[in-house]
Amino acid sequence: MGKYIYGIDLGGTTVKMGLFDGEGNIITKWEIVTRKEDNGAHILPDIAASIKDKNNEENISAEDITGIGIGVPGPVTEDGRVLKCANLGWGIFSVADELSRLTGVAKVKAGNDANVAALGEQWRGGGKGFNSIVMVTLGTGVGGGVIHNGNIVTGCNGAAGEIGHLKVNPHETNTCGCGGMGCLEQYSSATAIMRHARELVNNTEEDSYLRQFETEKITGKEIFDAYKAGDKLASQVVERFAQFLGLGLSHVAAVVDTEAFVIGGGVSKNGQVVIDVIRGEYEKNVMFALKGKEFRLAELGNDAGIYGAVRMVM
Amino acid sequence: MGKYIYGIDLGGTTVKMGLFDGEGNIITKWEIVTRKEDNGAHILPDIAASIKDKNNEENISAEDITGIGIGVPGPVTEDGRVLKCANLGWGIFSVADELSRLTGVAKVKAGNDANVAALGEQWRGGGKGFNSIVMVTLGTGVGGGVIHNGNIVTGCNGAAGEIGHLKVNPHETNTCGCGGMGCLEQYSSATAIMRHARELVNNTEEDSYLRQFETEKITGKEIFDAYKAGDKLASQVVERFAQFLGLGLSHVAAVVDTEAFVIGGGVSKNGQVVIDVIRGEYEKNVMFALKGKEFRLAELGNDAGIYGAVRMVM
């Protein structure tokens, strides 16, 4: 009798879904739209309907399903309760219980999307071979997930791994999206480095490779390309990015002494140079007993969430 | 048949030892001297001999012993290997295996002393009732231990919970004992606040309650007493202490989202005022999702280590 697991990564725009076999090998993946109207009331029923369609298509009966894992964009407690997902319109409820009710599948595991993606990378991606990793996602914001001995560290309010909001600069006067000031996310997200580059292009006279682009079109790729070519303005951007991130990760290491950092998100697509600059600043800041950690690029891209969701069930 | 567990807290001067029943209730405790000569070669044999004496005294046979737990002053891996204890003269070896061999007790668990004390406080002290705590010890240095779901977070090199070496001040030019600069320990240990008070007394003219003492006799007690009485010089000392500690604990929370902080060590003997000033600065620095953590005073004092050592075995 074949056993199947569904892995679901619920995002603000689309829901990524995957059907896996009992050993965690992917069989097929697809996406549906995230319907946010009516305070997100359609989201879980849409997911349940899509699972039923897939069951019919693949001739899978309810008893053949070992479980369903789902990552959601907000804090989730260890027992699967969502503590508000602002951008889905959700309040507090048990997403695990509700999805179980809608699908008839008893075992449903829910986790925060960043934590679930971290678990996916530890299991089958850049963190393969390590028991304990910290995943850092450098995208619109800076996300994080802490995996300890193969398990997600959830935290008592589902807010463990919120490394984007480490206060790395107590002198900052601009406000972060979270309401705080001096958060890591203000310096080391993709958004932050693009903003920093634009500011330097607009407010300085310094000659730069970046001046050939419209300022709105300067992304991480242009910045890291210019940095590799020795461009001074790009170097300022990359150095600030790395200084705060290296400092922040030194804090993370002092708390959990992880085996490896796995760097993902849009900025990580610039490859080894990103690892090199972060590691350089990490080593400058961290205490001797924590030096020499492994730094790896994430490997699963947008699939990390569905892999991690499946791993939660296994 | 009665079951017994030995809990041992190995320090640089004395070894604290406790005999507990199988439910973790203390029967008796005593101390022996830590003989550091010959690179610490006598330490474990002395402990084993003291256990045998106690067995004879209490009429306990080897089969009645469930296990032995021991906390040692240095990094210890999850499998009980010590990675150098500089102040005992020890190199790298398995303290768990060696103590097992010397005593004939199969189950020996070893951990870092700060982590083991944290486990003791979580189990029977200030952290009772919480599954996950972070213990902060404010003494000669600043020690830490992270307990997650009732277990010690050891870290891959036994260096998790090294919160005394969080780099909270990147602008520092004085060097910490660890070789780094700007470590939390440089501002928030008992040593640091005494040094800061002496510096202010010696280098300023400001009127202060603290001037009635010889500078060498100004300890945490005098500083906190003066602070409570509104003394301005003492306020500067306490504010710097709390600012860096509150910032450092905000980092800790962002990584593991613990339920409670338990504050121990000499400085904590000044009571609720210590909690109040730390919590105030913590709340200023931490992101919204992590506000409102519990802060508790440690309760077990010097016995935390033997309790935690026993808990590792249970």
XYZ file of C-alpha atoms in Angstrom:
628
model
C 0.000 0.000 0.000
C 1.491 3.315 -1.066
C 1.709 6.145 1.476
C 1.562 9.791 0.545
C 2.255 13.108 2.227
C 1.098 16.535 1.101
C 3.400 19.505 1.596
C 1.860 22.974 1.418
C 3.497 26.391 1.442
C 0.860 29.054 1.928
C 1.972 32.457 0.647
C 0.251 35.795 0.331
C -0.256 35.406 -3.435
C -0.090 31.700 -4.228
C -0.287 28.395 -2.390
C 2.482 26.011 -3.430
C 1.467 22.405 -3.086
C 3.382 19.150 -3.439
C 2.506 15.477 -3.365
C 5.296 13.315 -1.936
C 5.728 9.593 -1.353
C 6.280 8.157 2.120
C 10.056 8.483 1.835
C 9.763 12.169 1.074
C 10.369 12.048 -2.671
C 8.360 14.525 -4.678
C 5.792 13.087 -7.093
C 4.240 16.283 -8.416
C 3.848 19.945 -7.470
C 1.445 22.690 -8.473
C 0.087 26.050 -7.328
C -3.279 27.604 -6.620
C -4.182 31.226 -6.012
C -4.433 32.508 -2.429
C -7.912 34.046 -2.194
C -7.639 36.598 0.562
C -11.174 38.033 0.394
C -13.561 37.526 3.342
C -10.655 37.595 5.819
C -9.051 34.605 4.188
C -12.079 32.344 4.796
C -11.647 30.544 1.442
C -7.983 29.675 1.777
C -8.165 26.405 3.695
C -11.296 25.148 1.858
C -9.516 25.879 -1.460
C -6.496 23.878 -0.276
C -8.696 21.000 0.873
C -10.528 20.981 -2.477
C -7.228 20.955 -4.360
C -6.027 18.003 -2.282
C -9.260 16.133 -3.053
C -8.838 16.836 -6.777
C -5.291 15.520 -6.640
C -6.424 12.426 -4.736
C -8.950 11.678 -7.496
C -6.439 12.377 -10.247
C -3.790 10.106 -8.697
C -6.294 7.546 -7.424
C -5.285 8.079 -3.794
C -7.694 7.145 -0.996
C -7.854 8.949 2.345
C -6.215 6.006 4.155
C -3.199 6.250 1.880
C -2.361 9.717 3.201
C 0.101 9.724 6.097
C -0.414 13.400 6.772
C -0.376 16.979 5.577
C 2.186 19.632 6.464
C 1.603 23.328 5.950
C 3.718 26.459 6.343
C 1.837 29.715 6.937
C 3.070 33.321 6.831
C 2.797 34.221 10.505
C 3.587 32.926 13.981
C 2.364 29.387 14.668
C 2.574 27.633 18.041
C 3.906 24.104 18.451
C 0.372 22.704 18.541
C -0.496 24.315 15.197
C -2.387 27.428 16.256
C -1.958 30.541 14.132
C -1.491 33.696 16.193
C -2.795 36.128 13.575
C -1.650 36.246 9.933
C -2.096 39.936 9.177
C -1.631 39.620 5.425
C -4.141 36.769 5.085
C -6.767 38.410 7.279
C -6.635 35.522 9.751
C -7.137 35.808 13.494
C -6.242 33.200 16.106
C -7.311 29.623 15.355
C -5.875 26.145 14.891
C -4.948 25.843 11.239
C -3.921 22.221 11.909
C -7.312 21.235 13.358
C -9.238 23.108 10.669
C -7.328 21.593 7.752
C -7.708 18.176 9.391
C -11.477 18.670 9.579
C -11.715 19.845 5.965
C -9.645 16.996 4.516
C -10.478 14.140 6.866
C -6.749 13.583 7.372
C -5.960 13.123 11.070
C -2.322 14.163 11.050
C -1.845 17.779 10.049
C 1.236 19.723 11.131
C 1.491 23.500 10.790
C 4.469 25.794 11.166
C 5.669 29.277 10.353
C 6.722 29.460 6.700
C 10.289 30.636 7.391
C 10.787 27.885 9.968
C 9.303 25.261 7.660
C 11.543 26.364 4.780
C 14.532 26.107 7.139
C 13.537 22.527 7.937
C 13.291 21.772 4.204
C 16.789 23.150 3.564
C 18.220 21.211 6.521
C 16.637 18.001 5.283
C 17.167 18.125 1.544
C 18.884 21.416 0.646
C 21.921 23.471 1.584
C 21.871 22.172 5.137
C 21.912 18.483 4.206
C 24.283 16.540 6.447
C 23.886 18.912 9.418
C 21.596 18.239 12.371
C 21.372 21.862 13.426
C 21.281 24.858 11.108
C 20.075 28.417 11.066
C 18.484 29.479 7.800
C 18.635 33.141 6.839
C 16.376 34.383 4.046
C 17.453 37.658 2.471
C 14.468 38.898 0.520
C 11.952 41.702 0.961
C 12.784 41.321 4.636
C 15.217 39.161 6.540
C 13.658 35.894 7.720
C 15.125 33.165 9.822
C 14.537 29.651 11.042
C 16.370 27.693 13.719
C 16.634 23.909 13.337
C 18.000 22.077 16.384
C 18.724 18.343 16.133
C 16.445 18.058 13.121
C 13.500 19.884 14.683
C 12.134 23.397 14.327
C 12.714 25.632 17.348
C 9.288 27.240 17.445
C 9.524 29.382 20.545
C 6.730 29.984 23.010
C 4.867 32.390 20.719
C 6.099 30.957 17.429
C 8.561 33.846 17.142
C 11.895 32.004 17.381
C 14.234 32.731 14.493
C 13.041 36.329 14.079
C 16.559 37.344 13.245
C 15.464 40.093 10.894
C 14.523 41.986 14.025
C 17.736 41.587 15.967
C 18.517 45.143 17.008
C 21.973 45.411 15.492
C 22.173 49.197 15.465
C 20.993 50.953 18.637
C 21.810 54.324 17.032
C 19.295 54.046 14.164
C 16.621 56.759 13.916
C 14.631 55.329 10.993
C 11.795 52.956 11.822
C 11.625 49.326 10.682
C 8.400 47.783 9.387
C 8.017 46.121 12.810
C 7.947 49.480 14.583
C 11.421 49.063 16.067
C 14.605 50.865 15.081
C 17.937 49.395 14.079
C 16.652 45.952 13.032
C 18.917 43.755 10.900
C 16.262 43.850 8.175
C 16.896 47.595 7.777
C 20.418 46.877 6.466
C 20.628 43.380 5.061
C 17.406 42.642 3.174
C 17.272 42.872 -0.627
C 15.066 45.924 -0.137
C 17.637 47.552 2.143
C 20.604 47.145 -0.174
C 18.630 48.430 -3.157
C 17.522 51.442 -1.121
C 21.055 52.073 0.124
C 22.461 51.939 -3.426
C 19.808 54.379 -4.675
C 20.594 56.774 -1.833
C 24.306 56.721 -2.612
C 23.696 57.208 -6.347
C 21.328 60.099 -5.703
C 23.213 61.799 -2.877
C 26.859 61.467 -3.858
C 28.956 62.395 -6.890
C 31.157 59.327 -6.743
C 31.807 57.653 -10.074
C 30.102 54.248 -10.219
C 29.185 51.414 -12.521
C 25.714 51.666 -11.005
C 25.093 55.100 -12.535
C 24.426 53.556 -15.961
C 21.114 52.165 -14.657
C 17.918 53.976 -13.787
C 18.047 54.006 -9.997
C 14.821 51.994 -9.801
C 16.501 49.202 -11.756
C 19.473 48.716 -9.459
C 18.873 45.338 -7.826
C 21.078 43.002 -5.809
C 22.526 41.575 -9.021
C 23.829 44.928 -10.259
C 25.168 45.755 -6.795
C 27.083 42.482 -6.373
C 28.336 42.574 -9.980
C 29.688 46.074 -9.377
C 31.163 44.995 -6.036
C 33.030 42.126 -7.689
C 34.389 44.590 -10.263
C 35.784 46.741 -7.437
C 33.204 49.546 -7.660
C 33.594 51.762 -4.585
C 29.997 52.810 -4.241
C 28.795 49.206 -4.478
C 31.440 48.261 -1.920
C 29.906 50.647 0.601
C 26.541 48.977 0.081
C 27.875 45.446 0.349
C 30.042 46.258 3.357
C 27.184 47.698 5.379
C 25.005 44.734 4.358
C 27.670 42.280 5.524
C 28.743 44.126 8.674
C 25.305 44.093 10.231
C 24.518 40.587 9.022
C 27.829 39.205 10.307
C 27.194 40.886 13.662
C 23.641 39.539 13.810
C 24.737 35.994 13.013
C 27.420 36.201 15.700
C 24.552 36.818 18.153
C 22.667 33.817 16.786
C 25.726 31.578 17.198
C 26.278 32.701 20.800
C 22.756 31.582 21.672
C 22.443 28.234 19.845
C 25.982 27.342 18.608
C 24.573 25.988 15.343
C 26.573 23.809 12.950
C 25.882 25.808 9.807
C 24.212 28.896 8.410
C 22.230 28.429 5.210
C 21.721 31.627 3.246
C 18.679 31.883 0.981
C 16.334 34.425 -0.571
C 16.860 36.667 -3.580
C 20.188 38.118 -2.438
C 21.688 34.623 -2.145
C 21.262 34.146 -5.919
C 24.437 36.196 -6.297
C 26.290 33.116 -5.142
C 29.553 32.522 -3.354
C 30.468 36.210 -3.016
C 27.513 36.635 -0.655
C 28.762 33.778 1.528
C 32.293 35.186 1.507
C 31.371 38.698 2.650
C 29.001 37.466 5.366
C 31.488 34.930 6.697
C 34.241 37.548 6.793
C 32.199 39.831 9.034
C 30.867 36.944 11.118
C 34.407 35.849 11.953
C 35.348 39.393 12.987
C 32.528 39.601 15.499
C 32.087 36.169 16.998
C 33.871 34.786 20.085
C 36.695 32.299 19.543
C 34.708 29.209 20.557
C 32.185 29.884 17.785
C 34.533 30.611 14.908
C 34.713 28.433 11.799
C 31.014 27.713 11.286
C 29.912 26.414 7.893
C 28.119 28.829 5.569
C 26.107 27.354 2.684
C 23.847 28.654 -0.035
C 20.238 27.481 0.058
C 19.445 24.982 -2.703
C 15.704 24.389 -2.811
C 14.558 27.898 -3.745
C 10.777 28.158 -3.717
C 10.409 24.449 -2.996
C 11.989 24.654 0.479
C 8.561 25.251 2.037
C 6.847 22.167 0.600
C 9.829 19.971 1.493
C 9.905 21.291 5.047
C 6.140 20.847 5.380
C 6.486 17.194 4.407
C 9.367 16.727 6.829
C 7.216 17.991 9.716
C 4.845 15.088 9.069
C 7.493 12.365 8.758
C 14.581 -1.254 45.960
C 15.609 2.358 46.402
C 17.107 4.203 43.468
C 19.637 6.951 43.834
C 21.182 9.596 41.618
C 24.355 11.554 42.264
C 24.531 15.186 41.138
C 27.965 16.789 40.881
C 28.961 20.367 40.204
C 32.661 20.544 39.479
C 34.104 24.007 40.121
C 37.607 25.402 40.026
C 37.946 25.383 43.830
C 35.441 22.882 45.187
C 33.333 20.014 43.919
C 29.751 20.216 45.121
C 28.145 16.813 45.428
C 24.599 15.715 46.168
C 22.857 12.404 46.734
C 19.266 12.389 45.510
C 16.487 9.824 45.495
C 14.942 8.560 42.262
C 12.305 11.304 42.269
C 14.976 13.972 42.454
C 14.644 14.877 46.126
C 17.893 15.714 47.840
C 19.020 13.376 50.606
C 22.369 14.934 51.494
C 24.995 17.237 50.001
C 28.674 17.867 50.692
C 31.809 19.301 49.135
C 35.310 18.147 48.374
C 38.335 20.141 47.260
C 39.150 20.357 43.549
C 42.768 19.198 43.280
C 44.084 20.846 40.151
C 47.685 19.634 40.301
C 49.005 17.230 37.624
C 46.700 18.785 34.992
C 43.632 17.861 36.970
C 44.407 14.126 36.911
C 43.112 13.598 40.479
C 39.764 15.291 40.062
C 37.646 12.437 38.696
C 39.304 9.759 40.899
C 38.615 11.976 43.940
C 34.977 12.285 42.905
C 34.682 8.536 42.365
C 36.243 7.867 45.777
C 33.848 10.284 47.452
C 30.895 8.551 45.785
C 32.161 5.179 47.051
C 32.526 6.556 50.578
C 28.984 7.878 50.421
C 27.701 4.541 49.118
C 29.285 2.788 52.107
C 27.999 5.374 54.548
C 24.422 5.166 53.219
C 24.577 1.443 52.521
C 23.941 1.910 48.788
C 24.995 -0.795 46.339
C 26.118 -0.085 42.771
C 22.862 -1.482 41.342
C 20.869 1.021 43.372
C 22.422 3.925 41.469
C 20.389 5.060 38.465
C 23.135 7.341 37.259
C 25.512 10.221 37.867
C 25.248 13.719 36.405
C 28.131 16.154 36.370
C 28.534 19.788 35.363
C 32.054 20.886 34.380
C 33.471 24.383 33.836
C 34.066 24.277 30.088
C 32.426 23.294 26.806
C 30.993 19.754 26.772
C 29.497 18.054 23.713
C 26.156 16.242 23.773
C 27.915 12.891 24.130
C 29.825 14.055 27.222
C 33.216 14.953 25.794
C 35.039 17.876 27.361
C 36.644 20.202 24.813
C 39.343 21.573 27.096
C 38.780 22.999 30.579
C 41.552 25.582 30.778
C 41.222 26.228 34.500
C 41.279 22.523 35.443
C 44.207 21.691 33.185
C 42.094 19.232 31.197
C 42.451 18.522 27.496
C 39.909 16.760 25.273
C 38.419 13.520 26.625
C 35.094 11.958 27.554
C 34.401 12.917 31.144
C 31.236 10.810 31.007
C 33.070 7.628 29.947
C 35.897 8.186 32.405
C 33.631 8.771 35.401
C 31.594 5.737 34.363
C 34.749 3.614 34.318
C 35.925 4.898 37.711
C 32.587 4.379 39.469
C 31.225 1.361 37.646
C 27.993 3.291 37.023
C 26.896 2.854 33.403
C 24.810 5.987 33.039
C 26.878 9.148 33.428
C 25.763 12.418 31.861
C 28.048 15.433 31.590
C 27.262 19.021 30.665
C 28.685 22.501 30.848
C 28.234 23.911 34.363
C 26.248 26.984 33.283
C 23.923 24.863 31.151
C 23.480 22.316 33.914
C 22.672 25.049 36.450
C 20.103 26.428 33.993
C 18.465 23.006 33.837
C 18.393 22.890 37.633
C 16.682 26.285 37.845
C 14.160 25.316 35.157
C 13.328 22.106 36.973
C 13.244 23.125 40.619
C 14.151 26.825 40.860
C 13.142 30.195 39.437
C 12.132 28.627 36.130
C 9.728 26.074 37.644
C 6.544 25.846 35.590
C 8.199 26.855 32.317
C 9.333 24.403 29.645
C 11.806 26.787 28.069
C 13.971 29.293 29.886
C 17.205 31.149 29.431
C 19.287 31.404 32.580
C 21.629 34.363 32.948
C 24.308 34.238 35.639
C 25.741 37.612 36.637
C 28.923 36.870 38.536
C 32.617 37.234 37.810
C 31.540 36.904 34.192
C 28.158 36.610 32.509
C 27.128 33.001 31.927
C 24.116 31.604 30.215
C 22.202 28.438 29.572
C 19.372 27.773 27.158
C 16.715 25.210 28.101
C 14.317 24.275 25.312
C 11.346 22.031 26.103
C 13.060 20.795 29.247
C 16.382 19.960 27.593
C 19.724 21.736 27.478
C 20.571 23.299 24.121
C 24.203 22.226 23.963
C 25.233 23.453 20.556
C 27.590 21.695 18.184
C 30.709 22.617 20.184
C 29.035 22.891 23.574
C 29.086 26.677 23.267
C 25.361 27.465 23.118
C 24.236 29.986 25.717
C 27.529 31.916 25.642
C 25.573 35.097 26.096
C 28.349 36.797 28.048
C 30.114 37.086 24.715
C 27.312 38.583 22.690
C 28.993 41.563 21.051
C 26.646 44.260 22.302
C 28.980 47.198 21.728
C 30.833 47.225 18.403
C 32.514 50.508 19.415
C 34.395 49.096 22.419
C 38.197 49.390 22.392
C 38.937 47.489 25.631
C 39.471 43.745 25.339
C 37.285 41.124 27.035
C 38.794 38.076 28.754
C 37.793 36.067 25.656
C 39.936 38.230 23.396
C 36.954 39.957 21.777
C 35.789 43.520 22.287
C 32.374 44.775 23.307
C 31.154 41.557 24.952
C 28.137 41.744 27.270
C 30.363 40.509 30.096
C 32.355 43.755 29.876
C 29.308 45.732 31.065
C 26.942 43.493 32.988
C 28.996 41.133 35.155
C 29.477 41.808 38.866
C 33.104 42.537 38.037
C 32.104 45.073 35.393
C 29.736 47.085 37.561
C 32.241 47.204 40.422
C 34.929 48.397 37.993
C 32.611 50.984 36.481
C 31.661 52.338 39.907
C 35.327 52.602 40.926
C 36.144 54.443 37.699
C 33.358 56.955 38.258
C 34.351 57.495 41.895
C 37.998 57.976 40.950
C 37.537 60.032 37.807
C 34.618 62.331 38.591
C 33.818 64.863 41.297
C 30.147 64.005 41.531
C 28.748 63.724 45.017
C 27.806 60.122 45.799
C 26.779 57.771 48.581
C 29.479 55.442 47.236
C 32.285 57.821 48.253
C 31.956 56.776 51.905
C 33.464 53.374 51.025
C 37.003 52.482 50.080
C 36.722 51.983 46.323
C 37.822 48.357 46.640
C 34.854 47.704 48.913
C 32.156 48.944 46.541
C 30.290 45.792 45.489
C 26.992 45.210 43.748
C 25.151 45.599 47.050
C 26.447 49.128 47.663
C 25.768 50.066 44.033
C 22.163 48.840 44.033
C 21.485 50.285 47.491
C 22.726 53.664 46.259
C 20.710 53.316 43.052
C 17.522 52.681 45.016
C 18.268 55.782 47.097
C 18.468 57.861 43.900
C 22.249 58.269 43.827
C 23.234 59.686 40.419
C 26.610 58.044 40.147
C 25.169 54.633 41.008
C 22.408 55.288 38.478
C 24.976 55.636 35.705
C 26.453 52.291 36.678
C 23.107 50.504 36.888
C 21.839 52.074 33.663
C 24.818 50.936 31.607
C 24.563 47.475 33.207
C 20.883 47.234 32.284
C 21.109 48.802 28.826
C 23.577 46.279 27.497
C 21.941 43.365 29.286
C 18.475 44.324 28.034
C 19.854 44.621 24.504
C 21.643 41.268 24.766
C 18.535 39.500 26.065
C 16.504 40.983 23.204
C 18.914 39.168 20.872
C 18.455 35.940 22.804
C 14.662 36.221 22.560
C 14.768 36.849 18.805
C 16.645 33.584 18.334
C 14.796 31.182 20.668
C 11.615 33.023 21.820
C 11.976 31.620 25.332
C 9.191 31.694 27.917
C 11.201 33.215 30.734
C 14.557 34.628 31.729
C 15.932 33.479 35.082
C 18.533 35.824 36.543
C 21.119 34.377 38.909
C 24.635 34.958 40.194
C 25.888 37.423 42.765
C 24.261 40.497 41.228
C 20.817 38.856 41.399
C 21.046 38.805 45.198
C 20.023 42.467 45.064
C 16.530 41.227 44.298
C 13.582 42.641 42.427
C 15.293 45.910 41.482
C 17.662 43.920 39.256
C 14.724 42.303 37.468
C 12.994 45.648 37.069
C 15.912 47.459 35.450
C 16.747 44.574 33.108
C 13.130 44.113 32.046
C 12.777 47.840 31.373
C 15.671 47.842 28.933
C 14.650 44.516 27.405
C 11.232 45.887 26.541
C 12.768 48.960 24.912
C 14.902 46.885 22.576
C 12.884 43.821 21.667
C 10.450 43.471 18.752
C 6.725 43.578 19.488
C 6.145 39.831 19.083
C 8.659 39.118 21.852
C 7.528 41.638 24.446
C 6.145 40.621 27.820
C 8.486 37.759 28.681
C 8.663 36.596 32.287
C 11.733 37.581 34.307
C 12.449 35.624 37.498
C 15.162 35.526 40.110
C 17.106 32.292 40.427
C 16.224 30.352 43.587
C 18.675 27.505 44.013
C 21.885 29.507 44.441
C 24.919 27.222 44.593
C 22.724 24.121 44.493
C 21.475 24.756 40.937
C 24.344 22.712 39.512
C 23.722 19.545 41.526
C 19.980 19.720 40.806
C 20.577 20.167 37.081
C 23.114 17.354 37.059
C 20.523 15.024 38.576
C 17.895 16.175 36.084
C 20.174 15.258 33.161
C 20.125 11.664 34.409
C 16.345 11.422 34.992
